[in-house]
Amino acid sequence: MLINYIEPVFRPPSEWKSLILQVTNGCSWNQCSFCDMYTQPQKAFRAQKLDKVEQDILAVAQSGAPVSRVFLADGDAMSLPFARLEAICELIHTHLPQVTRISSYCLPRNLNNKTPEQLARLRELGLSLLYVGCESGDDEVLTKIQKGETFESSLAALQKIRAAGMKSSVMILNGLGGVALSQQHAINSAKLMNAAQPDYLSTLVVTLPLGTERMDAVFDGQFQLPDQLGLFQEMHTLLDHLELEQTIFRSDHASNYLVLKGVLGKDKAKLLAQIALAINAPRSIPLRQEWQRGL
Ligand code: SF4
């Protein structure tokens, strides 16, 4: 292996061909009550030393590996200050000149200390796609899950990304409001997307592999994930309220029972019809079984 990673390493599914460059370890926030990604001791947040990042880039460059995309890991590499991000992008630009896209996860608050000019500079150096895990557009849900963000802070970040000429890819979590907040979670998430008009939108079903204890605590003692029908109804409400002009929509992560793909708004009616079938005639449409969900 060319690079020694601090495991586990996570990346968006669409970055499967990219060089994963671990410029930070873990997540600087690490408080979302549904997220167990970086809770192991070796994943305590820290910035990777620039020397180590340079060594990794040089190792890949000298290997001749055909790298055209780079994903900056881990959970929120954009928490690094501008100067460090600029230095990393310059190193990639210098040693891997064939790279056409650099991307990263980004928390909305990561952009607070970066000016539009600084973001434009990073865009110029190839950083052109930011994955923003909004999770929800509903402030009550966002407060409960301890995201540390709001509808407004999420929207401001998405608008800043767009103004810098970068693309945004947003994740919304199906089921995150539980049964109790399901409908407002869907409606307000749609409102956030309508205001932001992201380039990509994906939905994942919330999964809690290490148990519901943390979610129970923030949901007044019991978090009740909607059943399959409830998840489909929530998706129907979300899609029904979306008014997007040109957004690539994907709901094909392993966690989803129903695979949906299309461009919104052009494919809205078709996608709604597929969800309606899943609700009203589930045997007439291919759904992932529990064992196929790969969780
Ligand atoms: S910000 Fe992302 S990686 Fe960090 S705790 Fe929340 S969901 Fe997990």
Coordinates of N, CA, C and O and ligand atoms in Angstrom, one line a residue, residues 10 26-39 74-76 105-109 133 135 145-147 149 173 214, ligand 1:
F10 N -13.7 6.6 5.7 CA -14.9 6.7 5.0 C -14.8 7.7 3.8 O -14.1 8.7 3.9
G26 N -10.4 11.8 11.6 CA -11.7 11.9 12.4 C -12.5 13.1 12.0 O -12.4 13.6 10.9
C27 N -13.3 13.6 12.9 CA -14.2 14.7 12.7 C -14.1 15.7 13.8 O -14.1 15.3 15.0
S28 N -13.9 17.0 13.5 CA -13.7 18.0 14.6 C -14.9 18.2 15.4 O -14.8 18.7 16.6
W29 N -16.1 17.8 14.9 CA -17.3 18.0 15.7 C -17.7 16.7 16.5 O -17.7 16.8 17.7
N30 N -17.8 15.7 15.8 CA -18.0 14.3 16.4 C -19.1 14.2 17.5 O -19.0 13.5 18.4
Q31 N -20.1 15.0 17.3 CA -21.2 15.0 18.3 C -22.6 14.6 17.8 O -23.5 14.5 18.6
C32 N -22.7 14.4 16.5 CA -24.0 14.0 16.0 C -24.5 12.7 16.6 O -23.7 11.7 16.6
S33 N -25.7 12.7 17.1 CA -26.1 11.5 17.9 C -26.4 10.3 17.1 O -26.5 9.2 17.7
F34 N -26.5 10.4 15.8 CA -26.7 9.2 15.0 C -25.4 8.6 14.4 O -25.4 7.6 13.7
C35 N -24.3 9.3 14.6 CA -23.0 9.0 13.9 C -22.0 8.3 14.8 O -21.6 8.9 15.8
D36 N -21.6 7.1 14.4 CA -20.6 6.4 15.1 C -19.3 6.3 14.3 O -18.4 5.4 14.6
M37 N -19.2 7.1 13.2 CA -18.1 6.9 12.3 C -16.7 7.0 12.9 O -15.7 6.3 12.6
Y38 N -16.6 8.0 13.8 CA -15.2 8.4 14.3 C -15.2 8.3 15.8 O -14.5 9.2 16.4
T39 N -15.8 7.3 16.4 CA -15.8 7.3 17.9 C -14.7 6.4 18.5 O -14.5 6.4 19.7
D74 N -10.5 13.3 6.6 CA -11.7 12.4 6.9 C -13.0 13.2 6.9 O -13.3 13.8 5.9
G75 N -13.6 13.2 8.1 CA -15.0 13.7 8.2 C -15.3 15.2 7.8 O -16.4 15.5 7.3
D76 N -14.3 16.0 8.0 CA -14.5 17.4 7.7 C -13.2 18.1 7.4 O -12.8 19.0 8.2
Y105 N -15.6 16.3 2.3 CA -16.8 16.6 3.1 C -16.6 18.0 3.7 O -15.5 18.5 3.9
C106 N -17.8 18.6 4.0 CA -17.7 20.0 4.5 C -18.9 20.2 5.5 O -20.0 20.0 5.1
L107 N -18.6 20.6 6.7 CA -19.7 21.0 7.6 C -20.0 22.5 7.2 O -19.0 23.3 7.0
P108 N -21.2 22.9 7.3 CA -21.5 24.3 7.0 C -20.6 25.3 7.8 O -20.0 26.3 7.3
R109 N -20.3 25.0 9.1 CA -19.5 25.9 9.9 C -18.0 25.9 9.4 O -17.3 26.9 9.8
G133 N -23.2 17.2 4.5 CA -24.2 16.3 5.2 C -25.2 17.2 5.9 O -25.1 17.3 7.1
E135 N -28.3 16.5 6.4 CA -29.1 15.5 7.2 C -30.5 15.9 7.2 O -31.4 15.1 7.1
I145 N -30.6 16.1 17.0 CA -29.5 15.2 16.7 C -28.1 15.8 16.9 O -27.1 15.3 16.6
Q146 N -28.1 17.0 17.4 CA -26.9 17.7 17.8 C -25.9 18.0 16.6 O -24.7 17.7 16.7
K147 N -26.5 18.4 15.5 CA -25.7 18.6 14.4 C -24.9 19.9 14.5 O -23.9 20.1 13.9
E149 N -25.9 22.8 13.5 CA -26.2 23.6 12.4 C -27.7 23.8 12.4 O -28.5 23.2 13.1
L173 N -30.9 12.5 5.4 CA -31.1 11.2 6.0 C -32.6 10.9 6.2 O -33.3 11.5 7.0
R214 N -27.9 6.5 21.9 CA -27.6 8.0 21.8 C -28.8 8.7 21.2 O -29.2 9.8 21.6
Ligands
SF4_1 S1 -20.3 16.1 11.4 FE1 -20.5 14.2 10.1 S2 -18.7 12.9 10.7 FE2 -19.0 14.5 12.2 S3 -20.2 13.6 13.8 FE3 -21.6 14.6 12.5 S4 -22.2 13.1 10.9 FE4 -20.4 12.3 12.0

